[in-house]
CSV table of C-alpha atoms and ligand atoms in Angstrom, one decimal:
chain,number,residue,atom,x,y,z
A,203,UNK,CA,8.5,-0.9,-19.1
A,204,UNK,CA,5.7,1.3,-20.7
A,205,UNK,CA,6.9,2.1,-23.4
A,206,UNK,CA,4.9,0.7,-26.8
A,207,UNK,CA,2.3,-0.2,-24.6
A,208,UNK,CA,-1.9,1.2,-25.2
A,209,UNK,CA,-3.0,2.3,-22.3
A,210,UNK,CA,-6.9,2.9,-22.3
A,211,UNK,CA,-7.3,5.9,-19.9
A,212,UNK,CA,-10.7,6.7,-18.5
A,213,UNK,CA,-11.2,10.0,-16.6
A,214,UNK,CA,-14.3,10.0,-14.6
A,215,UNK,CA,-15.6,13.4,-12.7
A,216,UNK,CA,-13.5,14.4,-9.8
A,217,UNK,CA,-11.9,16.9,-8.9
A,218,UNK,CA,-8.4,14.7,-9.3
A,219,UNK,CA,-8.9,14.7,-12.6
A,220,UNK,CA,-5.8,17.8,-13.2
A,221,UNK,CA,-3.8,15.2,-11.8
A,222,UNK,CA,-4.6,12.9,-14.9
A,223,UNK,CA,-3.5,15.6,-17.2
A,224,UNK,CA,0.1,15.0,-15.6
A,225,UNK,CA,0.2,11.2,-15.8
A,226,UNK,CA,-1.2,11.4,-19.5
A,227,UNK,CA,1.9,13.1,-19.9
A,228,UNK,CA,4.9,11.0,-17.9
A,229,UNK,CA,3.3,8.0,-20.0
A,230,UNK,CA,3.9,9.9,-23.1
A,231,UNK,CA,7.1,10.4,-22.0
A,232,UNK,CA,7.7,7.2,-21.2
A,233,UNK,CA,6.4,5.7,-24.3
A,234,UNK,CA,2.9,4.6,-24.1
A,235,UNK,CA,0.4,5.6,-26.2
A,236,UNK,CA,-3.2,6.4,-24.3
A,237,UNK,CA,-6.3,6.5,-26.0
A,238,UNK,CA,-8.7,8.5,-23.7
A,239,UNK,CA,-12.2,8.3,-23.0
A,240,UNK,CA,-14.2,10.9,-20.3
A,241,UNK,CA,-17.4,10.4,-19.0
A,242,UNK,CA,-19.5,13.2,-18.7
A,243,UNK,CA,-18.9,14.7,-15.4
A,244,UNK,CA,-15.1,15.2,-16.0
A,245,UNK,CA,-15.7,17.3,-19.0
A,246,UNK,CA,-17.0,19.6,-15.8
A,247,UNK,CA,-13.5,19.1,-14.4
A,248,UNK,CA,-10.9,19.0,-17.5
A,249,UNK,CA,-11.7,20.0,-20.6
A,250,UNK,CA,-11.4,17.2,-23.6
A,251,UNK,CA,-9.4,19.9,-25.3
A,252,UNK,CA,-6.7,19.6,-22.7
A,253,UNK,CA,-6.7,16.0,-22.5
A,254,UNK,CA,-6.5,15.2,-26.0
A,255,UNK,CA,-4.1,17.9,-26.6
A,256,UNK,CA,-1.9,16.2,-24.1
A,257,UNK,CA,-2.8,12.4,-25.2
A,258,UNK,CA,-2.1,13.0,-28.6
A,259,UNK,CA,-5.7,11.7,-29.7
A,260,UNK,CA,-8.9,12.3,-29.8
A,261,UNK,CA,-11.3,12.0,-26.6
A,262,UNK,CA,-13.6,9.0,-26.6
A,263,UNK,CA,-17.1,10.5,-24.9
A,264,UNK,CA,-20.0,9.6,-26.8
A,265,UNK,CA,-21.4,6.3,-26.7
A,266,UNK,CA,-23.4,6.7,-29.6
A,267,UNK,CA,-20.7,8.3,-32.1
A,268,UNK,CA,-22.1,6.5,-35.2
A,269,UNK,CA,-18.8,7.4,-37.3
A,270,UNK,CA,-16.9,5.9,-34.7
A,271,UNK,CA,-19.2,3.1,-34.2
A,272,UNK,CA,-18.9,2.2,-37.9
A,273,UNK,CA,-14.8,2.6,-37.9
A,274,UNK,CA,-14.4,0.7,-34.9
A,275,UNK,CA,-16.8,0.0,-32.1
A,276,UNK,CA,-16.7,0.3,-28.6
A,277,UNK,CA,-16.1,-3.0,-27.6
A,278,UNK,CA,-12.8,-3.1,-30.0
A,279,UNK,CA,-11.7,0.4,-28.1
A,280,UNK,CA,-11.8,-1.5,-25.2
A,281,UNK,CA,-9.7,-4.3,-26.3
A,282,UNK,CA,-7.2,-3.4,-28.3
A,283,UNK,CA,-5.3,-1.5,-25.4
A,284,UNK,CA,-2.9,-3.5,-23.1
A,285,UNK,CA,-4.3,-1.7,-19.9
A,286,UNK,CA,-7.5,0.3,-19.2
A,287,UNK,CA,-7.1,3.0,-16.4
A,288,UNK,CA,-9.9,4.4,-14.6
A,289,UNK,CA,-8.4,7.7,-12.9
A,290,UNK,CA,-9.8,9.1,-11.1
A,291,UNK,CA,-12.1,6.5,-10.0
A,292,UNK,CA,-15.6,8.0,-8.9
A,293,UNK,CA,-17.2,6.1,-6.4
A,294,UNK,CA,-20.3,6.5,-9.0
A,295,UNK,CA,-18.3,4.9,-11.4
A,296,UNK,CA,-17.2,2.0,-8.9
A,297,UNK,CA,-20.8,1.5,-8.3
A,298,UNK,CA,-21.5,0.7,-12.0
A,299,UNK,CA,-18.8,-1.3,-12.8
A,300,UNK,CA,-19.4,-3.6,-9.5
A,301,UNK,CA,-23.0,-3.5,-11.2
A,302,UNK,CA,-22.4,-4.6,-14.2
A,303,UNK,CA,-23.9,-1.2,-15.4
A,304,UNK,CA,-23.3,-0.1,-18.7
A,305,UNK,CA,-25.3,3.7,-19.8
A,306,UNK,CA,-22.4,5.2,-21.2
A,307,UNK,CA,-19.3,5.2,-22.7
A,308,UNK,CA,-16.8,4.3,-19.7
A,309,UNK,CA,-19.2,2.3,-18.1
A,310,UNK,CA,-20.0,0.1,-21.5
A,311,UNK,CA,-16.1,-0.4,-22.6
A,312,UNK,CA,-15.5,-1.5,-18.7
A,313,UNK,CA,-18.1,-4.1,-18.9
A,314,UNK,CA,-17.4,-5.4,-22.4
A,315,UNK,CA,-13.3,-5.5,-22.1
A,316,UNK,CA,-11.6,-8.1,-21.4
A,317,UNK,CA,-8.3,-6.5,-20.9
A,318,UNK,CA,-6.8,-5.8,-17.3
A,319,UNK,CA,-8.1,-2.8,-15.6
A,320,UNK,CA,-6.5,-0.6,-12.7
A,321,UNK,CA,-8.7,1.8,-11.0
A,322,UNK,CA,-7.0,5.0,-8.9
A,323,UNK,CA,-10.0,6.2,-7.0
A,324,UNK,CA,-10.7,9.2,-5.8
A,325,UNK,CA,-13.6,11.0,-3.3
A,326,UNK,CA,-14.5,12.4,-0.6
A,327,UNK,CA,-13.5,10.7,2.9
A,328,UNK,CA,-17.1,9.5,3.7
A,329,UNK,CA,-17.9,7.8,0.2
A,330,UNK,CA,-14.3,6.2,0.3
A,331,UNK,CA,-15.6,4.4,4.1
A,332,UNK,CA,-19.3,4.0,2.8
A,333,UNK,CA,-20.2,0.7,3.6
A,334,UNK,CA,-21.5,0.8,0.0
A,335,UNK,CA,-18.3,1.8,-1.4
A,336,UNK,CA,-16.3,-0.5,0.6
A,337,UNK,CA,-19.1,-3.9,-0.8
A,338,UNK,CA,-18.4,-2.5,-4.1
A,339,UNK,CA,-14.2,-2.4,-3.6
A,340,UNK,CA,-14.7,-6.0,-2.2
A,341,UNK,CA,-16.5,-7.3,-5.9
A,342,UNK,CA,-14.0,-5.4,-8.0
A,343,UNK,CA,-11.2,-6.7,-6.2
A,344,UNK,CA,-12.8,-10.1,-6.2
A,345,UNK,CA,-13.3,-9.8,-10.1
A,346,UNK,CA,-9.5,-9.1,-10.6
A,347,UNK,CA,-9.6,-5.5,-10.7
A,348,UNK,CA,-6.7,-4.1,-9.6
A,349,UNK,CA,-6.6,-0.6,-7.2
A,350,UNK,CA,-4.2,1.8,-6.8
A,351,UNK,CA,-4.7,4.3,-3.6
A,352,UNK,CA,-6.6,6.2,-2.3
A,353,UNK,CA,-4.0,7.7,0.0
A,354,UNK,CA,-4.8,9.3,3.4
A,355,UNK,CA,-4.6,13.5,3.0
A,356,UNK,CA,-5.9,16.7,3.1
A,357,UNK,CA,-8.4,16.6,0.6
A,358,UNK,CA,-10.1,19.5,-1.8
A,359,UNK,CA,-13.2,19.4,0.0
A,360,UNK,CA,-11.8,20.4,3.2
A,361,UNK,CA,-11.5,17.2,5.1
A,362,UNK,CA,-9.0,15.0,6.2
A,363,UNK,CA,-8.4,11.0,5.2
A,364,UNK,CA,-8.2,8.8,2.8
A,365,UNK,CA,-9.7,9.4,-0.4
A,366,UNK,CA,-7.1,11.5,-2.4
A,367,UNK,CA,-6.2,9.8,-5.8
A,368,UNK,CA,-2.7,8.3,-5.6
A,369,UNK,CA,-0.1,10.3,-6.8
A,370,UNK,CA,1.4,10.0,-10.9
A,371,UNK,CA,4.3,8.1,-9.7
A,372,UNK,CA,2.9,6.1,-8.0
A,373,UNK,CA,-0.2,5.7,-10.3
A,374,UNK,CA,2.9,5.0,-12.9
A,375,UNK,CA,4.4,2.0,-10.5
A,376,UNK,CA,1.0,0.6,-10.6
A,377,UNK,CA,0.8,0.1,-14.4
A,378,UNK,CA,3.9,-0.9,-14.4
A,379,UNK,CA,3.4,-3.5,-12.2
A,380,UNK,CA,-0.3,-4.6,-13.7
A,381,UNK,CA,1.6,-4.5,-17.4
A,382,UNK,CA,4.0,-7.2,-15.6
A,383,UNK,CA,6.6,-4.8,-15.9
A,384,UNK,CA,7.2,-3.1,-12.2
A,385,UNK,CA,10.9,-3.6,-11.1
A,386,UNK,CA,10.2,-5.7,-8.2
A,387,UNK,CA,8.1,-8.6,-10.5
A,388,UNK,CA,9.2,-12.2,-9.8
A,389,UNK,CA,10.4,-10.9,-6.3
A,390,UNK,CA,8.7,-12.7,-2.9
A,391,UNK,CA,9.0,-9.6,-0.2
A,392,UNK,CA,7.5,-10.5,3.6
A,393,UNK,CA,6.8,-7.6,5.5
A,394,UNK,CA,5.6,-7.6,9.1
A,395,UNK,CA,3.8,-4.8,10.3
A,396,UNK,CA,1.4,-3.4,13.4
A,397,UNK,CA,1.8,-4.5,16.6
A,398,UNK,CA,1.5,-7.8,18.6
A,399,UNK,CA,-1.2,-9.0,21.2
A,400,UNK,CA,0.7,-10.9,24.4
A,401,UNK,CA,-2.4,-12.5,26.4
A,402,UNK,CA,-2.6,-12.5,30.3
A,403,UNK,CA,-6.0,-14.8,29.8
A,404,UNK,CA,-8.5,-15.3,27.8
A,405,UNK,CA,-10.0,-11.5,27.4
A,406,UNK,CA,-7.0,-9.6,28.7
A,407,UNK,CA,-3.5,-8.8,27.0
A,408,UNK,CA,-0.5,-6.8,27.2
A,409,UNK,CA,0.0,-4.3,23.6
A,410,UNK,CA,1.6,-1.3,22.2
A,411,UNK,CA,0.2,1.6,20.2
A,412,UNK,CA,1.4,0.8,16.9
A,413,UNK,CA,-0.9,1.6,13.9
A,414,UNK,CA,0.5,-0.4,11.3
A,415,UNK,CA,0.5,2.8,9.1
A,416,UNK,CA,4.3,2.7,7.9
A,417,UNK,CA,4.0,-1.4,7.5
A,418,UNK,CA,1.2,-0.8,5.5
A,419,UNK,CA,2.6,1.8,3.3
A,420,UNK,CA,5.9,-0.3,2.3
A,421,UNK,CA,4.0,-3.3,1.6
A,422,UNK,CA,1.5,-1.4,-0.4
A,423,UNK,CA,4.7,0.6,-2.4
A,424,UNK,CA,6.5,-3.2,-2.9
A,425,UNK,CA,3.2,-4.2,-4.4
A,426,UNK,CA,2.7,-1.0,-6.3
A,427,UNK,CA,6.6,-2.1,-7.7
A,428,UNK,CA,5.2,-5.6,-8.6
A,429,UNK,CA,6.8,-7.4,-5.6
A,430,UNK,CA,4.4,-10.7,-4.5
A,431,UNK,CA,4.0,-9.6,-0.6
A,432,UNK,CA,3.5,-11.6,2.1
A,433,UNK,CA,1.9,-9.1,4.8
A,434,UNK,CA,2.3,-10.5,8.4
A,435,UNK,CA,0.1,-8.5,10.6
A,436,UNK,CA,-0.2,-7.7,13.9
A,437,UNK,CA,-3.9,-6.2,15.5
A,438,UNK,CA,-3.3,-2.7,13.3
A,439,UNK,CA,-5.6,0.1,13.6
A,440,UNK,CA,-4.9,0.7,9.7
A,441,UNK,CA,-6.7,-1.7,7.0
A,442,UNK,CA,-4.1,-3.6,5.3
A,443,UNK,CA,-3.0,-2.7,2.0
A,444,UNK,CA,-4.9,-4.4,-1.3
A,445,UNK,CA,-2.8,-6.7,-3.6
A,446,UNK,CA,-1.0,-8.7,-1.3
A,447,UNK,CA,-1.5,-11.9,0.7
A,448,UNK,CA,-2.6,-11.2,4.3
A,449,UNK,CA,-2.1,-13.6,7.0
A,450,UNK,CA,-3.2,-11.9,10.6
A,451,UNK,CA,-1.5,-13.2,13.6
A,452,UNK,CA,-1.8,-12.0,17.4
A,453,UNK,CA,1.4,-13.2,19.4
A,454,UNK,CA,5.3,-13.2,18.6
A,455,UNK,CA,5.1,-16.3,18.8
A,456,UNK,CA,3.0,-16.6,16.2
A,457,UNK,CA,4.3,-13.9,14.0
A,458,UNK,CA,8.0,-16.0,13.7
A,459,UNK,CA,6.1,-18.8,12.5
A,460,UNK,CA,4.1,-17.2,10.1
A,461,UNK,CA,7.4,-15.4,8.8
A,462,UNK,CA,9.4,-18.7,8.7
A,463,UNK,CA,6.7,-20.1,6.5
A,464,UNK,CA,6.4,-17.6,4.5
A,465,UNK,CA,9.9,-17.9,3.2
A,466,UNK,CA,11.8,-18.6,1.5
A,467,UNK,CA,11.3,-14.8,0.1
A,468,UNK,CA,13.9,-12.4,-1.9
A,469,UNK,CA,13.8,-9.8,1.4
A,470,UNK,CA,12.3,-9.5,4.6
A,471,UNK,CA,11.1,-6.0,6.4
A,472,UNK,CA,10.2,-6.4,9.8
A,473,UNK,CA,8.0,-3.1,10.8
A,474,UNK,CA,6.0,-4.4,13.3
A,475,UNK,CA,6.3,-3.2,16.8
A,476,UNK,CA,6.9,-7.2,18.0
A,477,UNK,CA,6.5,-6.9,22.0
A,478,UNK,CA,9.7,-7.8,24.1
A,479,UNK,CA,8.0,-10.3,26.0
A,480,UNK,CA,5.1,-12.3,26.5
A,481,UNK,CA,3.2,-13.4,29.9
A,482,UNK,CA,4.7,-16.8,30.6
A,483,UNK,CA,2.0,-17.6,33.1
A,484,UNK,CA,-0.8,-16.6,31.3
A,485,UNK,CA,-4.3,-18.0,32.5
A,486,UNK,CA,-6.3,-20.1,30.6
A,487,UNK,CA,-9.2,-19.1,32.0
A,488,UNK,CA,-10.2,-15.0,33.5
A,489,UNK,CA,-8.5,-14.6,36.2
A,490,UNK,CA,-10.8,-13.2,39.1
A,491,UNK,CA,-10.4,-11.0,42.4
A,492,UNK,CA,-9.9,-13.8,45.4
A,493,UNK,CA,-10.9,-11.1,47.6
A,494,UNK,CA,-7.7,-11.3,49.5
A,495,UNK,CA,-6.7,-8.0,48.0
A,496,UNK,CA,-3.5,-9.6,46.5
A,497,UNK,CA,-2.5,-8.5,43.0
A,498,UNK,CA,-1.7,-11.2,40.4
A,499,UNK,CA,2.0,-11.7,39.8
A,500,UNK,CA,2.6,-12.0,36.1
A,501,UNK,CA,5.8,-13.7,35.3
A,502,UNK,CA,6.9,-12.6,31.8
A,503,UNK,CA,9.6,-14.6,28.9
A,504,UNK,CA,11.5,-13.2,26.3
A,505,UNK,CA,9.5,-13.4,23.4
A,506,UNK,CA,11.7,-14.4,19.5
A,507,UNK,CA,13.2,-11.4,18.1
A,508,UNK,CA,12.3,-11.9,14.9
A,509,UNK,CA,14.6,-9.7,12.8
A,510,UNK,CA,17.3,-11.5,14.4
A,511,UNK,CA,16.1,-14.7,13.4
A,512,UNK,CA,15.4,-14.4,10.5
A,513,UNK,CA,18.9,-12.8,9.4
A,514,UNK,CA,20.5,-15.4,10.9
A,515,UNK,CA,19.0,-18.6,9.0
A,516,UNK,CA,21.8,-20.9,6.9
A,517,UNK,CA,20.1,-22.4,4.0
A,518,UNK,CA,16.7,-19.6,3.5
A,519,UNK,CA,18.2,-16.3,4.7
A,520,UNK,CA,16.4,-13.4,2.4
A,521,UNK,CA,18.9,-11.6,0.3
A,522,UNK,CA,18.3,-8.5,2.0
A,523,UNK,CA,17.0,-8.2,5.5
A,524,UNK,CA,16.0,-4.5,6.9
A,525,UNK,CA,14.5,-3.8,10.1
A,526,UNK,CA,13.4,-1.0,11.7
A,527,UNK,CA,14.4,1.3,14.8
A,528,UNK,CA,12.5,3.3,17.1
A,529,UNK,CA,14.6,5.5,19.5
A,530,UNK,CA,14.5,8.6,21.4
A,531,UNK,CA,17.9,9.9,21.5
A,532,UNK,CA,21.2,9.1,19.8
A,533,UNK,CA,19.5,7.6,17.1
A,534,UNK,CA,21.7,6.9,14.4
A,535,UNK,CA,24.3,5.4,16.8
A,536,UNK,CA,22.0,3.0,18.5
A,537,UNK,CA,20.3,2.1,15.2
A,538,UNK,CA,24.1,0.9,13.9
A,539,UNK,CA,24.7,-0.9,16.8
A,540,UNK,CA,21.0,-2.4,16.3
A,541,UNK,CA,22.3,-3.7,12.8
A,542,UNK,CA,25.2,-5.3,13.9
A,543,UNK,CA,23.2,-7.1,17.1
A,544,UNK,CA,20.5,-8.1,14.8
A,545,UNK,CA,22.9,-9.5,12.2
A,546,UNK,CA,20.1,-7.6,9.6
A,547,UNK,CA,21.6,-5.6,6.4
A,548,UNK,CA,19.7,-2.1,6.5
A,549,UNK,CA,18.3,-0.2,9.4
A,550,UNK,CA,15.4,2.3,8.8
A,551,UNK,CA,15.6,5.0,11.7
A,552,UNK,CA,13.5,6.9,13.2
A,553,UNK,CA,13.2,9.3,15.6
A,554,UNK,CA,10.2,8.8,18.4
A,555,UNK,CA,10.2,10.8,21.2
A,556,UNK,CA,7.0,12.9,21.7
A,557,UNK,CA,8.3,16.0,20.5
A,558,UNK,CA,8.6,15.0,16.7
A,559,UNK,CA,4.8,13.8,16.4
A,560,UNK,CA,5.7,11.0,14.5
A,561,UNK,CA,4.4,8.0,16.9
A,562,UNK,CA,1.1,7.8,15.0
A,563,UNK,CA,1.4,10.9,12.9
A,564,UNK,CA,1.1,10.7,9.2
A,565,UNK,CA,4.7,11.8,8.6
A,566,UNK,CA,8.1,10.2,9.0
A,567,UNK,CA,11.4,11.2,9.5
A,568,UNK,CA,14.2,8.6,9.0
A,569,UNK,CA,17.6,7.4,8.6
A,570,UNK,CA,18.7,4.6,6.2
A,571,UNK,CA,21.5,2.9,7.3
A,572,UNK,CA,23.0,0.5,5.5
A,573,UNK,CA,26.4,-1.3,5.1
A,574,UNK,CA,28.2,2.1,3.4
A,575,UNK,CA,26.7,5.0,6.1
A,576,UNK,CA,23.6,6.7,6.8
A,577,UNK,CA,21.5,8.2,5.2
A,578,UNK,CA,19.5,11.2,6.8
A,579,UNK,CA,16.0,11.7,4.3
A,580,UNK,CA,13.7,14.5,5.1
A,581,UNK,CA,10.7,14.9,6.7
A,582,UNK,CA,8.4,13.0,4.3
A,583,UNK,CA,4.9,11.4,4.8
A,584,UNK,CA,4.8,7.7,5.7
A,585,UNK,CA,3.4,7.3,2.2
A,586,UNK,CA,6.7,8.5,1.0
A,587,UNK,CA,8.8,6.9,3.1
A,588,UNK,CA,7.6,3.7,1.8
A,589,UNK,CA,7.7,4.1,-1.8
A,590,UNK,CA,11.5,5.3,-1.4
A,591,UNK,CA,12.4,2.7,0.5
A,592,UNK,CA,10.5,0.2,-1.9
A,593,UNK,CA,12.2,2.1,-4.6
A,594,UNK,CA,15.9,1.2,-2.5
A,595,UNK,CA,14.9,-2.0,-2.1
A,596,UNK,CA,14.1,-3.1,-5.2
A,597,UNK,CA,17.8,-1.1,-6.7
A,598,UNK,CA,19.1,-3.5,-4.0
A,599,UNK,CA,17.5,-6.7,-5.7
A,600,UNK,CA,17.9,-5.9,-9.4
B,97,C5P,O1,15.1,-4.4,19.4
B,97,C5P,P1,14.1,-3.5,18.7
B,97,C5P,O2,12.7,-3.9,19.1
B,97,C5P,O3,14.3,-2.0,18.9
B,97,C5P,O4,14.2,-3.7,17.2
B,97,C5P,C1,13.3,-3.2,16.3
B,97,C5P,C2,13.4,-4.1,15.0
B,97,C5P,O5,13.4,-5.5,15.3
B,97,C5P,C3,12.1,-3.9,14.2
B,97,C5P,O6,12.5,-4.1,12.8
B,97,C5P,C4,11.2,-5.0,14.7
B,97,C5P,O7,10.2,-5.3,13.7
B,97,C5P,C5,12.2,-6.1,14.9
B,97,C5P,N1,11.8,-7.0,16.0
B,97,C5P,C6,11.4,-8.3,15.8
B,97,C5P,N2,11.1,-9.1,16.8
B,97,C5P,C7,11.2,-8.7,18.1
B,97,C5P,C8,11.6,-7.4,18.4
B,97,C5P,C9,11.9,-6.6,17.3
B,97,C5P,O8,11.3,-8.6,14.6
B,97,C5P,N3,10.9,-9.6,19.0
């Protein structure tokens, strides 16, 4: 795991810089060792005092500490560590890195490393979807950066959405997973997720108001675990997750075949909302009034149930197969019943009617059943949902 690793640790300003104190801490715990650096602006927010107290060592802050400088250099800070952490991530600091920047210490030992980094960023809802801030995301991730969060959440300034720094376990998972280490490595997961577009013609199709938002968060967590995902995704209204290979389909149809090539895999989760049918007679061109007054007739086919398919192959099945199940009353008997129709090994749950909230909501309430019961888990966020059930699944594959 961690332990006996270096972990570089950058704190830049932001207010989600208390929650660095903690994660200094569980890597102690865990073994690490974390030489810290602070820029500036989180000296406003944490005090070096606290953070070196915690870390064991001295803060790094000056880029122009001549005793340091003589003992051992900047660029030799940044490389003798197995990890560098930036957390939290300031958009500022993004901006610099994806730059090529360097006016002070965090920014310098980022440009001259050559050690893997992992960013956790952090900041207000409007920076996080700044077009600048998204260009700037696209070159660090395109430079091998790897990013952790933001999640979607209240945040300290009052509004609502993503831009809150991931949390310490989940921060943890992530250098886990970077340090090759995450319990899910060496495992091929494909999750499908969001909903599917069934075409009546060219402009026109038949949909359901799936986000995507729980898909997203489980392949996101099996990432965060160190699990290679395959993400199969329907139209969502969500971004897919970073760190995993995307491949964006429209149709059932078309979702089966991307799932069938994407195996063979250790375990499948099929999240998507996959629509029942599809229009059999679809036009190939728009289809127009006649002026007669005379609806269209739309004949409709069953489309592939997935799930089912895929937990029935001979020679590829995955080891563990889960799918999921929406219902509005009797939930857990349905859902059992589900499992044994669908021939799949684990059914996640859920509760939809109107009343809960939880059809687009940001939280989840669901039962895992598997072989040996069900399991009834608390009202959680989606978020937390997903890194449990990663957690489950990758217990399941050890
Ligand atoms: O039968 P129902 O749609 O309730 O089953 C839900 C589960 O089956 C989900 O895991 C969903 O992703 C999966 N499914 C599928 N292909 C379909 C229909 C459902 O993979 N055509």
């Amino acid at each position: 795991m961690v332990s006996g690793k270096r972990i570089l640790l950058i704190v830049a300003g932001g207010i989600a810089a208390y929650k660095t104190l903690d994660l200094i801490r569980r890597l102690r715990e865990r073994g690490a060792a974390v030489t810290p650096v602070m820029t500036q602006a989180a000296e406003r927010f944490v005090t070096p005092l606290s953070v070196s107290a915690l870390a064991g060592e001295a803060v790094h802050r000056d880029l122009f500490d001549l005793t340091r400088e003589a003992e051992m250099g900047h660029i030799q800070l940044s490389r003798s560590a197995d990890l560098v952490v930036v957390a939290p991530a300031t958009a500022n600091l993004m901006a610099k890195m994806a730059g090529g920047l360097a006016d002070d210490l965090a920014s310098t030992l980022l440009l001259a490393t050559d050690t893997p980094v992992l960013l956790a960023p952090a900041m207000n809802v409007r920076m996080w979807t700044h077009p600048a801030t998204r260009r700037n995301l696209g070159v660090l991730q395109s430079d091998g950066i790897r990013v952790v969060g933001p999640n979607e959440g209240d945040m300290a300034c009052g509004e609502y959405g993503p831009g809150r720094m991931a949390e310490v376990p989940e921060i943890l998972s992530a250098i886990e997973a970077a340090l090759g280490a995450g319990p899910l490595a060496g495992r091929r997961i494909v999750v499908t997720s969001g909903p599917t577009h069934e075409p009546i013609d060219p402009v026109r199709y038949i949909a359901n108001r799936s986000s995507g938002a729980q898909g997203t968060a489980l392949a996101r967590a099996l990432a965060t675990l160190g699990a290679e995902v395959v993400f199969v995704t329907g139209p969502a209204a969500v971004p897919p997750p970073q760190g995993v290979e995307i491949v964006r389909v429209e149709t059932a149809r078309e979702m089966l075949a991307a799932v069938e090539a994407a195996l063979p895999a250790d375990a499948a989760v099929c999240a998507a909302a996959v629509a029942d049918w599809h229009v059999a007679n679809a036009a190939d061109q728009k289809m127009k009034k006649d002026g007669s007054g005379r609806a269209p007739v739309l004949d409709f086919a069953e489309n592939p149930d997935i799930l089912a398919r895929i937990a029935r192959r001979a020679e590829d099945r995955p080891r563990l197969v889960v799918g999921f199940a929406a219902e509005t009353h009797d939930v857990v008997a349905h859902a059992e019943a589900k499992r044994a129709r669908k021939g799949c090994d684990w059914i996640v749950a859920n509760d939809v009617s109107p009343a809960t909230g939880i059809m687009g909501g940001a939280e989840n309430e669901v039962t895992l059943i598997t072989g040996s019961g069900a399991e009834a888990w608390p009202r959680l966020s989606k978020d937390e949902v997903a890194q449990r059930l990663a957690r489950r699944i990758a217990e399941a594959l050890a």
